[in-house]
PDB file of C-alpha atoms in Angstrom:
ATOM      1  CA  MET A   1      86.672 194.741  87.178  1.00  0.00           C
ATOM      2  CA  PRO A   2      84.300 191.792  86.670  1.00  0.00           C
ATOM      3  CA  ASN A   3      81.348 191.698  88.695  1.00  0.00           C
ATOM      4  CA  LEU A   4      81.545 188.600  90.727  1.00  0.00           C
ATOM      5  CA  THR A   5      78.241 187.404  91.673  1.00  0.00           C
ATOM      6  CA  ALA A   6      77.169 184.467  93.844  1.00  0.00           C
ATOM      7  CA  SER A   7      75.292 182.996  91.022  1.00  0.00           C
ATOM      8  CA  SER A   8      78.275 183.300  88.653  1.00  0.00           C
ATOM      9  CA  VAL A   9      80.889 181.781  90.839  1.00  0.00           C
ATOM     10  CA  SER A  10      80.574 177.961  91.424  1.00  0.00           C
ATOM     11  CA  VAL A  11      82.054 176.810  94.601  1.00  0.00           C
ATOM     12  CA  PRO A  12      83.202 173.356  94.886  1.00  0.00           C
ATOM     13  CA  HIS A  13      81.581 171.402  97.844  1.00  0.00           C
ATOM     14  CA  SER A  14      82.353 168.165  99.442  1.00  0.00           C
ATOM     15  CA  PRO A  15      79.867 165.315  99.163  1.00  0.00           C
ATOM     16  CA  SER A  16      77.750 165.368 102.319  1.00  0.00           C
ATOM     17  CA  ALA A  17      75.471 162.756 103.914  1.00  0.00           C
ATOM     18  CA  PRO A  18      72.147 162.650 102.694  1.00  0.00           C
ATOM     19  CA  ARG A  19      69.352 164.403 104.464  1.00  0.00           C
ATOM     20  CA  THR A  20      66.273 162.781 105.705  1.00  0.00           C
ATOM     21  CA  ARG A  21      62.654 164.221 105.083  1.00  0.00           C
ATOM     22  CA  SER A  22      63.171 166.187 108.124  1.00  0.00           C
ATOM     23  CA  GLY A  23      66.150 168.120 106.916  1.00  0.00           C
ATOM     24  CA  ARG A  24      68.512 166.536 109.080  1.00  0.00           C
ATOM     25  CA  ARG A  25      71.613 164.698 108.118  1.00  0.00           C
ATOM     26  CA  SER A  26      71.562 161.000 108.588  1.00  0.00           C
ATOM     27  CA  PRO A  27      74.888 159.447 110.515  1.00  0.00           C
ATOM     28  CA  PRO A  28      77.484 158.581 108.209  1.00  0.00           C
ATOM     29  CA  MET A  29      77.518 154.682 107.213  1.00  0.00           C
ATOM     30  CA  ASN A  30      80.799 152.669 108.209  1.00  0.00           C
ATOM     31  CA  ASN A  31      82.884 151.576 105.442  1.00  0.00           C
ATOM     32  CA  PRO A  32      83.632 147.705 105.838  1.00  0.00           C
ATOM     33  CA  ASN A  33      87.265 148.387 104.731  1.00  0.00           C
ATOM     34  CA  THR A  34      87.898 150.815 107.177  1.00  0.00           C
ATOM     35  CA  THR A  35      89.563 150.278 110.680  1.00  0.00           C
ATOM     36  CA  SER A  36      87.203 150.078 113.663  1.00  0.00           C
ATOM     37  CA  THR A  37      87.539 152.550 116.575  1.00  0.00           C
ATOM     38  CA  THR A  38      89.317 149.434 118.483  1.00  0.00           C
ATOM     39  CA  GLY A  39      92.170 149.383 115.929  1.00  0.00           C
ATOM     40  CA  SER A  40      91.525 145.869 114.538  1.00  0.00           C
ATOM     41  CA  PRO A  41      90.528 145.490 110.825  1.00  0.00           C
ATOM     42  CA  THR A  42      87.143 144.658 109.858  1.00  0.00           C
ATOM     43  CA  GLY A  43      85.607 143.109 107.208  1.00  0.00           C
ATOM     44  CA  PRO A  44      82.270 142.454 105.518  1.00  0.00           C
ATOM     45  CA  SER A  45      81.294 139.815 108.094  1.00  0.00           C
ATOM     46  CA  GLY A  46      83.068 141.389 111.093  1.00  0.00           C
ATOM     47  CA  PRO A  47      86.346 141.535 112.911  1.00  0.00           C
ATOM     48  CA  THR A  48      88.877 139.305 111.656  1.00  0.00           C
ATOM     49  CA  SER A  49      91.079 137.365 113.914  1.00  0.00           C
ATOM     50  CA  PRO A  50      94.486 135.336 113.345  1.00  0.00           C
ATOM     51  CA  THR A  51      93.818 131.687 113.108  1.00  0.00           C
ATOM     52  CA  GLY A  52      96.001 129.006 114.332  1.00  0.00           C
ATOM     53  CA  PRO A  53      96.924 125.702 113.037  1.00  0.00           C
ATOM     54  CA  THR A  54      93.677 123.645 111.586  1.00  0.00           C
ATOM     55  CA  GLY A  55      92.357 120.826 113.377  1.00  0.00           C
ATOM     56  CA  SER A  56      93.134 118.314 110.851  1.00  0.00           C
ATOM     57  CA  GLY A  57      96.807 119.254 110.936  1.00  0.00           C
ATOM     58  CA  ALA A  58      96.933 118.684 114.599  1.00  0.00           C
ATOM     59  CA  SER A  59      95.105 115.418 114.415  1.00  0.00           C
ATOM     60  CA  GLY A  60      97.500 114.242 111.521  1.00  0.00           C
ATOM     61  CA  SER A  61     100.343 115.079 113.848  1.00  0.00           C
ATOM     62  CA  GLY A  62      98.954 112.921 116.673  1.00  0.00           C
ATOM     63  CA  ALA A  63      98.482 110.039 114.172  1.00  0.00           C
ATOM     64  CA  SER A  64     101.822 110.292 113.058  1.00  0.00           C
ATOM     65  CA  THR A  65     103.249 110.379 116.398  1.00  0.00           C
ATOM     66  CA  LEU A  66     101.271 107.442 117.385  1.00  0.00           C
ATOM     67  CA  THR A  67     102.281 105.306 114.445  1.00  0.00           C
ATOM     68  CA  GLY A  68     105.929 106.102 115.143  1.00  0.00           C
ATOM     69  CA  ARG A  69     105.415 104.813 118.635  1.00  0.00           C
ATOM     70  CA  LEU A  70     103.732 101.617 117.576  1.00  0.00           C
ATOM     71  CA  ASP A  71     106.461 101.191 115.057  1.00  0.00           C
ATOM     72  CA  GLN A  72     108.865 101.310 117.853  1.00  0.00           C
ATOM     73  CA  ALA A  73     107.482  98.766 119.976  1.00  0.00           C
ATOM     74  CA  GLN A  74     106.767  96.206 117.141  1.00  0.00           C
ATOM     75  CA  PRO A  75     109.540  94.094 117.903  1.00  0.00           C
ATOM     76  CA  TYR A  76     108.793  93.702 121.542  1.00  0.00           C
ATOM     77  CA  ALA A  77     105.067  92.865 120.394  1.00  0.00           C
ATOM     78  CA  LEU A  78     106.679  90.347 118.099  1.00  0.00           C
ATOM     79  CA  GLY A  79     108.972  89.024 120.826  1.00  0.00           C
ATOM     80  CA  LEU A  80     105.812  88.552 123.293  1.00  0.00           C
ATOM     81  CA  PHE A  81     103.849  86.846 120.601  1.00  0.00           C
ATOM     82  CA  ARG A  82     106.624  84.587 119.964  1.00  0.00           C
ATOM     83  CA  ILE A  83     107.091  83.590 123.701  1.00  0.00           C
ATOM     84  CA  VAL A  84     103.332  83.038 124.168  1.00  0.00           C
ATOM     85  CA  VAL A  85     102.978  80.903 120.952  1.00  0.00           C
ATOM     86  CA  GLY A  86     106.233  78.725 121.901  1.00  0.00           C
ATOM     87  CA  LEU A  87     105.125  78.438 125.492  1.00  0.00           C
ATOM     88  CA  LEU A  88     101.704  77.169 124.566  1.00  0.00           C
ATOM     89  CA  PHE A  89     103.176  74.673 121.835  1.00  0.00           C
ATOM     90  CA  ALA A  90     105.500  73.336 124.338  1.00  0.00           C
ATOM     91  CA  CYS A  91     102.920  72.617 126.939  1.00  0.00           C
ATOM     92  CA  HIS A  92     101.278  70.487 124.358  1.00  0.00           C
ATOM     93  CA  GLY A  93     104.077  68.508 124.020  1.00  0.00           C
ATOM     94  CA  ALA A  94     104.937  68.048 127.645  1.00  0.00           C
ATOM     95  CA  ALA A  95     101.395  66.969 128.458  1.00  0.00           C
ATOM     96  CA  SER A  96     101.565  64.325 125.866  1.00  0.00           C
ATOM     97  CA  LEU A  97     105.050  63.044 126.911  1.00  0.00           C
ATOM     98  CA  PHE A  98     104.894  63.143 130.531  1.00  0.00           C
ATOM     99  CA  GLY A  99     101.309  63.352 131.398  1.00  0.00           C
ATOM    100  CA  VAL A 100     101.411  66.889 132.910  1.00  0.00           C
ATOM    101  CA  LEU A 101      98.742  69.567 132.711  1.00  0.00           C
ATOM    102  CA  GLY A 102      95.878  67.197 132.405  1.00  0.00           C
ATOM    103  CA  GLY A 103      97.992  64.607 130.129  1.00  0.00           C
ATOM    104  CA  ALA A 104      96.705  63.479 126.724  1.00  0.00           C
ATOM    105  CA  MET A 105      93.865  61.014 125.771  1.00  0.00           C
ATOM    106  CA  GLY A 106      92.111  61.728 129.033  1.00  0.00           C
ATOM    107  CA  GLY A 107      95.277  62.107 131.539  1.00  0.00           C
ATOM    108  CA  GLY A 108      97.641  59.681 130.001  1.00  0.00           C
ATOM    109  CA  THR A 109     100.765  59.771 128.060  1.00  0.00           C
ATOM    110  CA  VAL A 110     101.301  59.055 124.307  1.00  0.00           C
ATOM    111  CA  PRO A 111     103.274  55.560 124.014  1.00  0.00           C
ATOM    112  CA  ALA A 112     106.720  56.036 122.892  1.00  0.00           C
ATOM    113  CA  GLY A 113     107.245  55.486 119.153  1.00  0.00           C
ATOM    114  CA  THR A 114     103.760  56.022 118.233  1.00  0.00           C
ATOM    115  CA  TRP A 115     103.242  57.330 114.899  1.00  0.00           C
ATOM    116  CA  PRO A 116     102.441  60.118 114.352  1.00  0.00           C
ATOM    117  CA  SER A 117     101.456  61.133 117.992  1.00  0.00           C
ATOM    118  CA  TRP A 118     104.590  60.520 119.873  1.00  0.00           C
ATOM    119  CA  TYR A 119     106.701  62.298 116.960  1.00  0.00           C
ATOM    120  CA  ALA A 120     104.546  65.162 117.070  1.00  0.00           C
ATOM    121  CA  ALA A 121     104.786  65.584 120.760  1.00  0.00           C
ATOM    122  CA  VAL A 122     108.540  65.336 120.474  1.00  0.00           C
ATOM    123  CA  ILE A 123     108.359  68.226 118.008  1.00  0.00           C
ATOM    124  CA  GLN A 124     105.970  70.262 119.968  1.00  0.00           C
ATOM    125  CA  LEU A 125     108.112  70.076 123.151  1.00  0.00           C
ATOM    126  CA  GLY A 126     111.520  70.611 121.357  1.00  0.00           C
ATOM    127  CA  ALA A 127     110.457  73.167 118.654  1.00  0.00           C
ATOM    128  CA  GLY A 128     108.230  74.886 121.196  1.00  0.00           C
ATOM    129  CA  GLY A 129     110.959  75.462 123.425  1.00  0.00           C
ATOM    130  CA  LEU A 130     113.332  76.683 120.803  1.00  0.00           C
ATOM    131  CA  VAL A 131     110.788  79.367 119.826  1.00  0.00           C
ATOM    132  CA  LEU A 132     110.037  80.238 123.432  1.00  0.00           C
ATOM    133  CA  LEU A 133     113.683  80.919 124.013  1.00  0.00           C
ATOM    134  CA  GLY A 134     114.171  82.674 120.534  1.00  0.00           C
ATOM    135  CA  LEU A 135     117.072  80.100 119.655  1.00  0.00           C
ATOM    136  CA  GLY A 136     117.174  79.133 115.895  1.00  0.00           C
ATOM    137  CA  THR A 137     113.577  80.587 115.688  1.00  0.00           C
ATOM    138  CA  ARG A 138     113.097  80.588 112.027  1.00  0.00           C
ATOM    139  CA  THR A 139     114.173  76.573 111.591  1.00  0.00           C
ATOM    140  CA  ALA A 140     112.202  75.683 114.700  1.00  0.00           C
ATOM    141  CA  ALA A 141     108.998  77.565 113.704  1.00  0.00           C
ATOM    142  CA  PHE A 142     109.241  76.157 109.966  1.00  0.00           C
ATOM    143  CA  LEU A 143     109.491  72.549 111.504  1.00  0.00           C
ATOM    144  CA  ALA A 144     106.480  73.233 113.871  1.00  0.00           C
ATOM    145  CA  SER A 145     104.424  74.655 111.080  1.00  0.00           C
ATOM    146  CA  GLY A 146     105.013  71.740 108.970  1.00  0.00           C
ATOM    147  CA  SER A 147     104.028  69.282 111.979  1.00  0.00           C
ATOM    148  CA  MET A 148     100.831  71.389 112.481  1.00  0.00           C
ATOM    149  CA  ALA A 149      99.992  71.316 108.697  1.00  0.00           C
ATOM    150  CA  TYR A 150     100.324  67.435 108.657  1.00  0.00           C
ATOM    151  CA  ALA A 151      98.185  67.222 111.727  1.00  0.00           C
ATOM    152  CA  TYR A 152      95.402  69.177 110.020  1.00  0.00           C
ATOM    153  CA  PHE A 153      95.307  67.754 106.622  1.00  0.00           C
ATOM    154  CA  LYS A 154      96.053  63.976 107.871  1.00  0.00           C
ATOM    155  CA  VAL A 155      93.962  63.921 111.084  1.00  0.00           C
ATOM    156  CA  HIS A 156      91.193  66.802 111.059  1.00  0.00           C
ATOM    157  CA  GLN A 157      90.460  67.572 107.334  1.00  0.00           C
ATOM    158  CA  PRO A 158      89.359  64.137 106.276  1.00  0.00           C
ATOM    159  CA  GLU A 159      86.666  64.540 108.950  1.00  0.00           C
ATOM    160  CA  SER A 160      85.163  67.569 107.416  1.00  0.00           C
ATOM    161  CA  LEU A 161      85.978  70.462 105.449  1.00  0.00           C
ATOM    162  CA  PHE A 162      85.757  73.484 107.814  1.00  0.00           C
ATOM    163  CA  PRO A 163      87.905  73.690 110.949  1.00  0.00           C
ATOM    164  CA  LEU A 164      84.823  74.372 113.211  1.00  0.00           C
ATOM    165  CA  GLN A 165      83.521  71.104 112.187  1.00  0.00           C
ATOM    166  CA  ASN A 166      86.479  68.923 112.047  1.00  0.00           C
ATOM    167  CA  GLY A 167      88.169  70.185 115.281  1.00  0.00           C
ATOM    168  CA  GLY A 168      91.343  71.600 113.640  1.00  0.00           C
ATOM    169  CA  GLU A 169      91.257  75.240 114.874  1.00  0.00           C
ATOM    170  CA  THR A 170      94.259  74.528 117.182  1.00  0.00           C
ATOM    171  CA  ALA A 171      96.289  72.988 114.624  1.00  0.00           C
ATOM    172  CA  ALA A 172      95.404  75.627 111.861  1.00  0.00           C
ATOM    173  CA  LEU A 173      96.137  78.636 114.330  1.00  0.00           C
ATOM    174  CA  PHE A 174      99.632  77.157 115.509  1.00  0.00           C
ATOM    175  CA  CYS A 175     100.487  76.464 111.795  1.00  0.00           C
ATOM    176  CA  TRP A 176      99.975  79.924 110.627  1.00  0.00           C
ATOM    177  CA  ALA A 177     101.526  81.624 113.844  1.00  0.00           C
ATOM    178  CA  PHE A 178     104.842  79.607 112.985  1.00  0.00           C
ATOM    179  CA  VAL A 179     104.473  80.770 109.317  1.00  0.00           C
ATOM    180  CA  LEU A 180     104.365  84.293 110.442  1.00  0.00           C
ATOM    181  CA  LEU A 181     107.548  83.823 112.624  1.00  0.00           C
ATOM    182  CA  VAL A 182     109.114  82.237 109.850  1.00  0.00           C
ATOM    183  CA  PHE A 183     109.165  85.326 107.799  1.00  0.00           C
ATOM    184  CA  THR A 184     109.312  88.049 110.649  1.00  0.00           C
ATOM    185  CA  GLY A 185     112.031  86.187 112.683  1.00  0.00           C
ATOM    186  CA  PRO A 186     112.074  86.180 116.569  1.00  0.00           C
ATOM    187  CA  GLY A 187     111.508  89.897 117.304  1.00  0.00           C
ATOM    188  CA  ALA A 188     112.826  91.030 120.537  1.00  0.00           C
ATOM    189  CA  LEU A 189     113.826  89.174 123.790  1.00  0.00           C
ATOM    190  CA  ALA A 190     115.608  86.378 121.795  1.00  0.00           C
ATOM    191  CA  LEU A 191     118.387  84.576 122.019  1.00  0.00           C
ATOM    192  CA  ASP A 192     118.995  84.730 118.533  1.00  0.00           C
ATOM    193  CA  ARG A 193     119.762  88.425 118.940  1.00  0.00           C
ATOM    194  CA  LEU A 194     122.072  87.860 122.068  1.00  0.00           C
ATOM    195  CA  PHE A 195     124.145  85.836 119.728  1.00  0.00           C
ATOM    196  CA  GLY A 196     124.282  88.349 117.197  1.00  0.00           C
ATOM    197  CA  GLY A 197     122.258  86.455 114.660  1.00  0.00           C
ATOM    198  CA  ARG A 198     124.706  83.482 114.020  1.00  0.00           C
ATOM    199  CA  VAL A 199     121.803  81.264 114.935  1.00  0.00           C
ATOM    200  CA  GLY A 200     118.574  81.987 112.784  1.00  0.00           C
ATOM    201  CA  ALA A 201     120.478  84.418 110.741  1.00  0.00           C
ATOM    202  CA  GLY A 202     118.718  87.439 109.533  1.00  0.00           C
ATOM    203  CA  SER A 203     116.100  87.536 112.440  1.00  0.00           C
ATOM    204  CA  ALA A 204     116.142  91.048 112.793  1.00  0.00           C
ATOM    205  CA  PRO A 205     113.184  93.011 111.254  1.00  0.00           C
ATOM    206  CA  ARG A 206     114.051  94.410 107.942  1.00  0.00           C
ATOM    207  CA  ALA A 207     113.232  97.784 108.805  1.00  0.00           C
ATOM    208  CA  GLU A 208     115.763  97.876 111.514  1.00  0.00           C
ATOM    209  CA  ARG A 209     118.282  96.435 109.417  1.00  0.00           C
ATOM    210  CA  GLU A 210     117.779  99.116 106.823  1.00  0.00           C
ATOM    211  CA  GLU A 211     117.956 101.723 109.413  1.00  0.00           C
ATOM    212  CA  LYS A 212     121.334 100.307 110.595  1.00  0.00           C
ATOM    213  CA  ALA A 213     122.643 100.024 107.084  1.00  0.00           C
ATOM    214  CA  THR A 214     121.602 103.765 106.148  1.00  0.00           C
ATOM    215  CA  PRO A 215     124.921 106.088 106.470  1.00  0.00           C
ATOM    216  CA  VAL A 216     124.197 109.116 108.696  1.00  0.00           C
ATOM    217  CA  THR A 217     124.769 112.291 106.835  1.00  0.00           C
ATOM    218  CA  ALA A 218     125.775 115.887 108.372  1.00  0.00           C
TER     219      ALA A 218
END
């Protein structure tokens, strides 16, 4: 039989931890890709944890919800805007015609038939009242806007170029407010809506009309 000696037989051995200078084995190093004793996976930078939705997504969802609520309240905001503008405009007409609320020209009234003051006061009272009620809103707003444009360019603008210098801020603001109502309609809380749009047709906001016209699919 062959003579088997320790020098002739090579025995495989498993890799061992490196030894220190004193001959002792150093403790084994942790593998970053192994599982820790607690059972949670670890990585090079420490234990990992599940992450939830990012902050940007949450903030985007909140902004979308707020925008939706503002869109739903838009007809009511427009209706309140219409009521305030119509009320203030009608008060100007009442003050000039009847001397109430301080009157016109230092507490008096505008003489009947005086051009253009008396006719402007009639338009203010009549068109302002219609806009306030939301009755024939587009037509009344168009008439009121035209009267304010005439007042600005005929009375105020010849004095100076800018409204702050010629005293025409009120006329300019009323003019553009009524132009807005011509294009948007009366909004909510209007008699035009109560009568089903027969007076001041098309007064409902465009987005609302498109939503009603869109068929519902299963």
